Coordinates of C-alpha atoms and ligand atoms in Angstrom, one line a residue:
X10 CA -16.3 16.6 2.1
X11 CA -15.0 19.5 -0.4
X12 CA -14.8 20.1 -4.2
X13 CA -11.8 18.5 -5.6
X14 CA -10.8 21.7 -7.9
X15 CA -7.5 20.7 -8.9
X16 CA -5.7 20.7 -12.2
X17 CA -3.9 18.1 -14.2
X18 CA -1.4 18.6 -17.2
X19 CA -0.8 15.4 -19.2
X20 CA 2.2 14.4 -20.8
X21 CA 2.8 12.0 -23.6
X22 CA -0.9 11.4 -22.5
X23 CA -2.3 9.4 -25.5
X24 CA -5.3 8.9 -25.5
X25 CA -5.7 9.6 -21.8
X26 CA -6.5 6.3 -19.8
X27 CA -4.2 8.1 -16.7
X28 CA -6.5 11.4 -16.9
X29 CA -10.0 9.9 -17.3
X30 CA -9.2 8.0 -14.2
X31 CA -8.6 10.9 -12.7
X32 CA -11.2 12.9 -13.8
X33 CA -14.1 10.0 -12.7
X34 CA -12.5 11.1 -9.1
X35 CA -13.3 15.3 -9.9
X36 CA -9.7 16.2 -11.2
X37 CA -9.9 19.1 -14.2
X38 CA -7.9 17.4 -16.7
X39 CA -6.3 21.0 -18.2
X40 CA -4.2 20.2 -21.3
X41 CA -2.8 17.0 -23.2
X42 CA 0.0 16.7 -24.7
X43 CA 1.4 14.1 -27.3
X44 CA 2.9 13.7 -30.5
X45 CA 0.3 11.3 -32.1
X46 CA -2.9 13.1 -33.5
X47 CA -5.1 10.5 -33.7
X48 CA -4.2 9.6 -29.2
X49 CA -5.4 13.4 -29.4
X50 CA -7.7 13.4 -31.7
X51 CA -9.3 10.4 -28.7
X52 CA -8.4 12.7 -25.9
X53 CA -10.2 15.4 -26.9
X54 CA -13.3 14.0 -27.8
X55 CA -13.5 11.4 -24.8
X56 CA -12.1 14.8 -21.7
X57 CA -14.6 17.7 -23.7
X58 CA -13.6 21.1 -21.4
X59 CA -9.9 20.2 -21.5
X60 CA -7.3 21.1 -24.8
X61 CA -4.6 19.4 -26.2
X62 CA -1.3 20.2 -27.9
X63 CA 0.2 18.0 -30.5
X64 CA 3.7 18.5 -30.2
X65 CA 7.1 16.5 -29.6
X66 CA 8.4 16.4 -25.6
X67 CA 11.6 16.2 -26.8
X68 CA 12.2 18.9 -28.1
X69 CA 9.4 21.7 -26.7
X70 CA 10.1 24.0 -23.6
X71 CA 7.7 24.4 -20.9
X72 CA 7.4 27.9 -21.5
X73 CA 6.2 27.5 -24.3
X74 CA 3.5 26.0 -23.8
X75 CA 2.9 28.5 -20.4
X76 CA 2.7 30.9 -23.0
X77 CA 0.1 28.6 -25.6
X78 CA -2.4 28.2 -22.0
X79 CA -1.8 30.6 -19.7
X80 CA -1.0 26.9 -17.7
X81 CA 0.8 28.9 -14.8
X82 CA -1.6 31.4 -14.1
X83 CA -4.2 28.8 -14.3
X84 CA -2.6 27.0 -11.9
X85 CA -0.8 23.2 -12.4
X86 CA -1.4 21.4 -9.3
X87 CA -0.6 17.8 -10.6
X88 CA 1.5 16.6 -14.1
X89 CA 0.6 13.4 -14.5
X90 CA 2.8 11.1 -17.6
X91 CA 4.2 8.3 -18.7
X92 CA 7.5 9.2 -20.2
X93 CA 8.6 6.2 -22.7
X94 CA 9.9 3.4 -21.4
X95 CA 12.1 2.5 -25.3
X96 CA 13.2 6.6 -23.6
X97 CA 14.7 5.0 -20.9
X98 CA 18.7 3.9 -21.5
X99 CA 21.7 3.3 -18.9
X100 CA 25.4 4.1 -19.8
X101 CA 27.9 5.7 -17.5
X102 CA 26.3 9.2 -17.5
X103 CA 23.7 9.9 -15.1
X104 CA 20.4 8.7 -16.7
X105 CA 19.6 12.8 -17.2
X106 CA 22.2 13.9 -19.3
X107 CA 22.9 11.0 -21.7
X108 CA 20.9 12.9 -24.6
X109 CA 18.8 9.7 -25.4
X110 CA 17.0 10.0 -22.0
X111 CA 15.5 13.1 -23.3
X112 CA 11.6 12.5 -22.7
X113 CA 12.6 11.3 -19.2
X114 CA 14.3 14.8 -19.3
X115 CA 11.3 16.3 -20.7
X116 CA 8.9 15.0 -17.7
X117 CA 11.5 16.7 -15.0
X118 CA 12.1 19.8 -17.0
X119 CA 8.0 20.2 -17.0
X120 CA 7.6 19.5 -12.9
X121 CA 10.8 21.9 -12.6
X122 CA 8.9 24.5 -14.4
X123 CA 5.4 24.3 -13.0
X124 CA 6.4 23.6 -9.3
X125 CA 3.2 21.0 -8.9
X126 CA 1.7 20.3 -5.8
X127 CA 2.7 17.0 -6.7
X128 CA 3.5 14.5 -9.9
X129 CA 2.6 10.5 -11.4
X130 CA 4.8 9.0 -13.4
X131 CA 4.4 5.5 -14.8
X132 CA 6.2 3.2 -16.8
X133 CA 6.5 -1.0 -16.9
X134 CA 7.9 -1.9 -13.7
X135 CA 11.5 -3.8 -15.5
X136 CA 12.8 0.3 -15.0
X137 CA 14.0 -0.7 -11.2
X138 CA 15.8 -3.0 -11.5
X139 CA 17.9 -1.5 -15.0
X140 CA 21.5 -0.9 -14.2
X141 CA 21.1 -2.9 -10.9
X142 CA 18.7 0.1 -9.5
X143 CA 20.8 2.8 -10.7
X144 CA 18.1 4.3 -13.3
X145 CA 15.9 4.3 -10.0
X146 CA 18.1 6.0 -7.7
X147 CA 18.3 8.3 -10.1
X148 CA 15.1 9.2 -10.7
X149 CA 14.4 9.7 -6.8
X150 CA 17.7 12.0 -6.9
X151 CA 16.1 14.0 -9.0
X152 CA 13.0 14.4 -8.2
X153 CA 14.5 15.0 -4.8
X154 CA 16.8 17.5 -5.9
X155 CA 13.7 19.9 -7.0
X156 CA 11.9 19.5 -3.3
X157 CA 9.5 16.5 -4.2
X158 CA 9.4 13.3 -1.5
X159 CA 9.4 10.2 -4.3
X160 CA 7.2 7.3 -3.5
X161 CA 7.2 4.1 -6.1
X162 CA 5.1 0.8 -5.7
X163 CA 5.1 -1.5 -8.5
X164 CA 1.0 -2.4 -8.6
X165 CA -1.0 -4.9 -10.1
X166 CA -4.0 -3.4 -11.8
X167 CA -7.1 -6.7 -11.0
X168 CA -5.8 -6.1 -7.1
X169 CA -8.0 -2.6 -8.5
X170 CA -10.6 -4.4 -10.1
X171 CA -9.4 -3.9 -13.3
X172 CA -9.8 -7.1 -15.2
X173 CA -6.2 -7.7 -16.2
X174 CA -3.1 -8.6 -14.7
X175 CA -1.4 -5.5 -15.5
X176 CA 1.8 -4.7 -13.4
X177 CA 3.1 -1.1 -13.7
X178 CA 5.3 0.9 -11.5
X179 CA 3.8 4.7 -10.3
X180 CA 6.4 7.0 -8.9
X181 CA 4.4 9.2 -7.0
X182 CA 5.6 12.5 -6.0
X183 CA 4.7 15.0 -2.8
X184 CA 6.1 18.6 -3.2
X185 CA 5.5 19.3 1.2
X186 CA 6.0 17.5 3.9
X187 CA 2.9 14.9 3.9
X188 CA 3.5 11.0 3.2
X189 CA 2.3 9.3 0.8
X190 CA 0.6 6.2 0.8
X191 CA -0.1 3.6 -1.7
X192 CA -3.9 2.3 -1.9
X193 CA -3.7 -1.3 -0.4
X194 CA -5.8 -4.0 -3.2
X195 CA -9.5 -4.1 -3.4
X196 CA -9.5 -6.9 -4.6
X197 CA -8.0 -10.8 -4.2
X198 CA -7.3 -10.6 -1.2
X199 CA -10.6 -9.5 1.1
X200 CA -13.5 -12.1 -0.3
X201 CA -13.9 -8.8 -2.9
X202 CA -13.0 -11.7 -6.2
X203 CA -11.1 -9.9 -8.4
X204 CA -13.2 -9.5 -12.3
X205 CA -12.7 -11.9 -14.7
X206 CA -12.4 -12.1 -18.6
X207 CA -15.8 -13.2 -18.3
X208 CA -17.4 -10.4 -16.6
X209 CA -15.5 -8.1 -18.5
X210 CA -16.2 -8.6 -22.0
X211 CA -18.7 -11.5 -21.8
X212 CA -21.8 -9.4 -22.8
X213 CA -20.2 -7.9 -25.8
X214 CA -21.4 -10.2 -29.2
X215 CA -19.6 -12.7 -31.8
X216 CA -19.3 -10.6 -35.1
X217 CA -18.0 -7.1 -36.0
X218 CA -21.3 -4.9 -35.1
X219 CA -21.6 -0.9 -36.9
X220 CA -20.8 2.0 -34.2
X221 CA -23.6 2.6 -32.3
X222 CA -25.3 -0.5 -31.5
X223 CA -28.1 -1.5 -29.3
X224 CA -26.7 -4.5 -27.3
X225 CA -27.5 -7.6 -27.9
X226 CA -28.1 -9.6 -24.4
X227 CA -28.2 -8.5 -20.9
X228 CA -25.4 -7.7 -19.2
X229 CA -24.8 -10.8 -16.5
X230 CA -21.5 -9.0 -14.2
X231 CA -21.4 -6.0 -12.0
X232 CA -18.6 -4.7 -14.2
X233 CA -20.7 -5.3 -17.6
X234 CA -22.8 -3.0 -15.8
X235 CA -20.7 -0.6 -14.8
X236 CA -19.1 -0.3 -18.3
X237 CA -22.5 0.7 -19.8
X238 CA -23.6 3.0 -17.7
X239 CA -22.6 6.2 -20.0
X240 CA -22.8 4.2 -23.3
X241 CA -25.0 5.3 -26.3
X242 CA -24.3 1.3 -27.6
X243 CA -21.2 -0.3 -28.7
X244 CA -18.5 1.1 -30.3
X245 CA -15.2 0.2 -31.7
X246 CA -16.4 -4.0 -31.9
X247 CA -15.0 -4.6 -35.4
X248 CA -13.3 -8.2 -35.0
X249 CA -9.7 -9.1 -37.2
X250 CA -10.2 -11.4 -40.0
X251 CA -8.0 -14.4 -39.6
X252 CA -7.0 -16.8 -41.9
X253 CA -8.6 -20.6 -42.1
X254 CA -5.6 -21.4 -41.0
X255 CA -5.1 -19.4 -37.9
X256 CA -8.3 -19.9 -36.8
X257 CA -8.0 -24.0 -36.8
X258 CA -5.3 -23.1 -35.1
X259 CA -6.7 -21.1 -32.1
X260 CA -9.6 -23.1 -31.4
X261 CA -7.1 -26.3 -30.8
X262 CA -6.6 -24.1 -27.7
X263 CA -8.4 -24.2 -24.9
X264 CA -9.7 -22.0 -22.8
X265 CA -6.9 -20.1 -20.5
X266 CA -4.6 -22.3 -22.5
X267 CA -1.2 -21.5 -24.7
X268 CA 0.9 -22.9 -27.9
X269 CA 1.7 -26.0 -25.3
X270 CA -2.1 -27.2 -25.7
X271 CA -0.9 -27.2 -29.3
X272 CA 0.2 -30.4 -31.3
X273 CA 4.2 -30.5 -31.1
X274 CA 4.3 -29.2 -34.6
X275 CA 2.2 -26.6 -34.0
X276 CA 3.5 -25.4 -30.4
X277 CA 6.8 -23.4 -32.7
X278 CA 4.7 -21.2 -35.3
X279 CA 5.4 -18.4 -33.0
X280 CA 8.6 -17.4 -31.8
X281 CA 7.9 -16.6 -28.5
X282 CA 6.6 -17.5 -25.0
X283 CA 3.2 -16.0 -25.0
X284 CA 2.1 -16.9 -28.4
X285 CA -1.4 -18.8 -28.9
X286 CA -2.4 -17.3 -25.2
X287 CA -6.0 -17.5 -25.5
X288 CA -7.5 -16.0 -22.3
X289 CA -9.4 -18.4 -19.1
X290 CA -12.7 -16.9 -18.7
X291 CA -12.4 -17.5 -14.7
X292 CA -9.2 -15.4 -14.1
X293 CA -8.5 -11.7 -15.0
X294 CA -6.7 -11.5 -18.8
X295 CA -2.8 -11.1 -19.4
X296 CA -1.2 -7.6 -20.3
X297 CA -3.2 -6.0 -23.0
X298 CA -0.2 -5.3 -25.6
X299 CA -0.7 -2.7 -28.4
X300 CA -1.8 -5.1 -30.8
X301 CA 1.0 -8.2 -31.2
X302 CA -2.1 -10.7 -32.0
X303 CA -1.1 -13.3 -29.7
X304 CA -3.7 -13.2 -27.1
X305 CA -7.3 -14.5 -28.2
X306 CA -10.6 -14.3 -27.0
X307 CA -11.5 -16.9 -24.3
X308 CA -14.4 -18.6 -26.8
X309 CA -14.0 -17.0 -29.8
X310 CA -11.8 -17.7 -32.6
X311 CA -10.8 -14.7 -32.8
X312 CA -8.4 -11.6 -30.8
X313 CA -9.8 -9.5 -28.9
X314 CA -11.2 -6.7 -30.5
X315 CA -10.9 -2.5 -29.2
X316 CA -13.3 -3.0 -27.3
X317 CA -13.2 -5.8 -25.1
X318 CA -9.1 -4.9 -24.7
X319 CA -11.0 -1.5 -23.7
X320 CA -13.3 -3.2 -21.3
X321 CA -10.2 -5.6 -20.3
X322 CA -8.7 -2.1 -19.3
X323 CA -11.3 -0.5 -17.5
X324 CA -12.4 1.8 -20.1
X325 CA -15.8 2.0 -19.8
X326 CA -18.0 1.8 -23.1
X327 CA -19.2 5.6 -24.1
X328 CA -15.7 5.9 -24.5
X329 CA -14.7 5.8 -27.7
X330 CA -11.6 6.0 -30.3
X331 CA -10.8 7.5 -33.2
X332 CA -8.0 5.9 -35.4
X333 CA -8.4 2.5 -37.2
X334 CA -8.6 -0.6 -35.9
X335 CA -5.2 -0.9 -34.9
X336 CA -4.4 1.9 -34.2
X337 CA -7.4 2.5 -31.4
X338 CA -5.7 -1.0 -30.1
X339 CA -2.4 1.2 -30.1
X340 CA -4.0 3.7 -27.4
X341 CA -5.1 1.2 -25.9
X342 CA -2.9 -1.1 -25.0
X343 CA -0.8 2.0 -24.1
X344 CA -2.7 3.0 -21.3
X345 CA -2.8 3.4 -18.0
X346 CA -6.4 1.6 -17.0
X347 CA -8.4 4.4 -16.1
X348 CA -9.3 1.6 -12.8
X349 CA -6.2 1.6 -11.7
X350 CA -5.7 5.7 -12.2
X351 CA -9.0 6.4 -10.2
X352 CA -6.8 4.5 -6.8
X353 CA -3.1 6.4 -7.5
X354 CA -5.2 9.1 -7.3
X355 CA -7.9 8.2 -4.8
X356 CA -4.7 8.5 -2.0
X357 CA -3.9 11.9 -3.0
X358 CA -6.2 13.6 -3.0
X359 CA -6.3 13.3 -0.3
X360 CA -3.3 14.7 0.5
X361 CA -3.5 17.7 -1.9
X362 CA -6.0 19.3 0.1
X363 CA -3.7 19.3 3.1
X364 CA -0.8 21.0 0.7
Ligands
LIG417 C1 2.0 4.8 -22.8 S1 2.0 6.2 -24.0 C2 1.1 7.1 -23.0 C3 -0.5 6.5 -22.2 C4 -1.5 7.8 -21.7 N1 -1.0 7.4 -20.1 C5 -2.8 7.0 -21.3 O1 -3.0 6.6 -19.8 O2 -3.4 6.6 -22.3 C6 3.0 7.2 -24.0 C7 2.8 8.2 -25.7 O3 4.0 8.5 -25.4 C8 3.5 9.4 -26.6 N2 5.2 10.7 -27.3 C9 5.8 9.0 -27.8 N3 7.4 10.2 -28.1 C10 6.9 11.3 -27.9 C11 7.0 12.9 -27.9 N4 8.9 12.9 -28.4 N5 6.6 14.1 -28.2 C12 5.7 13.8 -27.4 N6 4.9 12.7 -27.1 C13 5.7 11.5 -26.7 C14 3.1 7.9 -27.6 O4 2.5 9.0 -29.3 C15 2.1 7.8 -26.7 O5 0.8 8.1 -26.6

């Protein structure tokens, strides 16, 4: 097997879930760009051979980034990123010409400037149906006009071994005639069981522990074993202190239950249909969000810690998050699960050797 030397530029990189997954395949992550300093601190800590750039991609020109980091000379083979979804609006204009869509436009501009062999653009699935499919068509047209063949698919993270039912759409662009095919699900249908919430977090303690604490019990699933492989102890495991009233309500929801399991008078205490949802110990978790506090541990009467959320997003325990607890949770909820990123990258790698 040839050694993977392909170089990656990560736009809207956040803490680097997408990059971390690609790095596990041997990709070289050259640079992460984001406008959030704390996420970049995490990115730098966990991608020690990469550089980071703090900047607003709405106004940052590719040429400036190129100049600062000598990127064209280094050669960028792959551009990846997920322009934030609030950056998409549908109006009479083409999406790319609407000033509200400047973050998407920035992604297109970077692809146009560096002309990488390929790109991966990730986003929320409902992007495909926005404007009755008009936005999807425009995205495809924009990149086709730059010479890329476009492939897209909604992937379910738990189909690839992530202990979470998270759906995201991936656009893969190829600059050449090779055909990209998304990896078929590896879990669920082929007799390989999906990874459950209990498999993922069942070995982590109920209470807070200080960073670098040793594990208190032995792992009891292959997933836990994998998560601990390069770990130096438990980090980012600070529990939220709920009020007695909140704890009491959570305690009434059974494993895998939700607000419908509460007495009638408590069912409407939170006005969202995902309220008071307890993970099921025997299934992958629901989508890990950026800290809405509506989802609870399958056994303990609290929301998951950052480390538990990170496990459910498939970050291994050696990946350490900077910032305060709520900032850690936000970085984690924003991220592409590294194992899912690797599933997308794996099929790309085969093509890149031929381009
Ligand atoms: C969905 S998250 C990216 C997650 C990342 N792909 C990962 O896998 O960890 C989107 C990121 O875009 C960043 N962002 C939002 N607006 C931005 C802007 N104008 N310029 C640069 N970054 C921006 C946010 O700080 C956030 O980290």
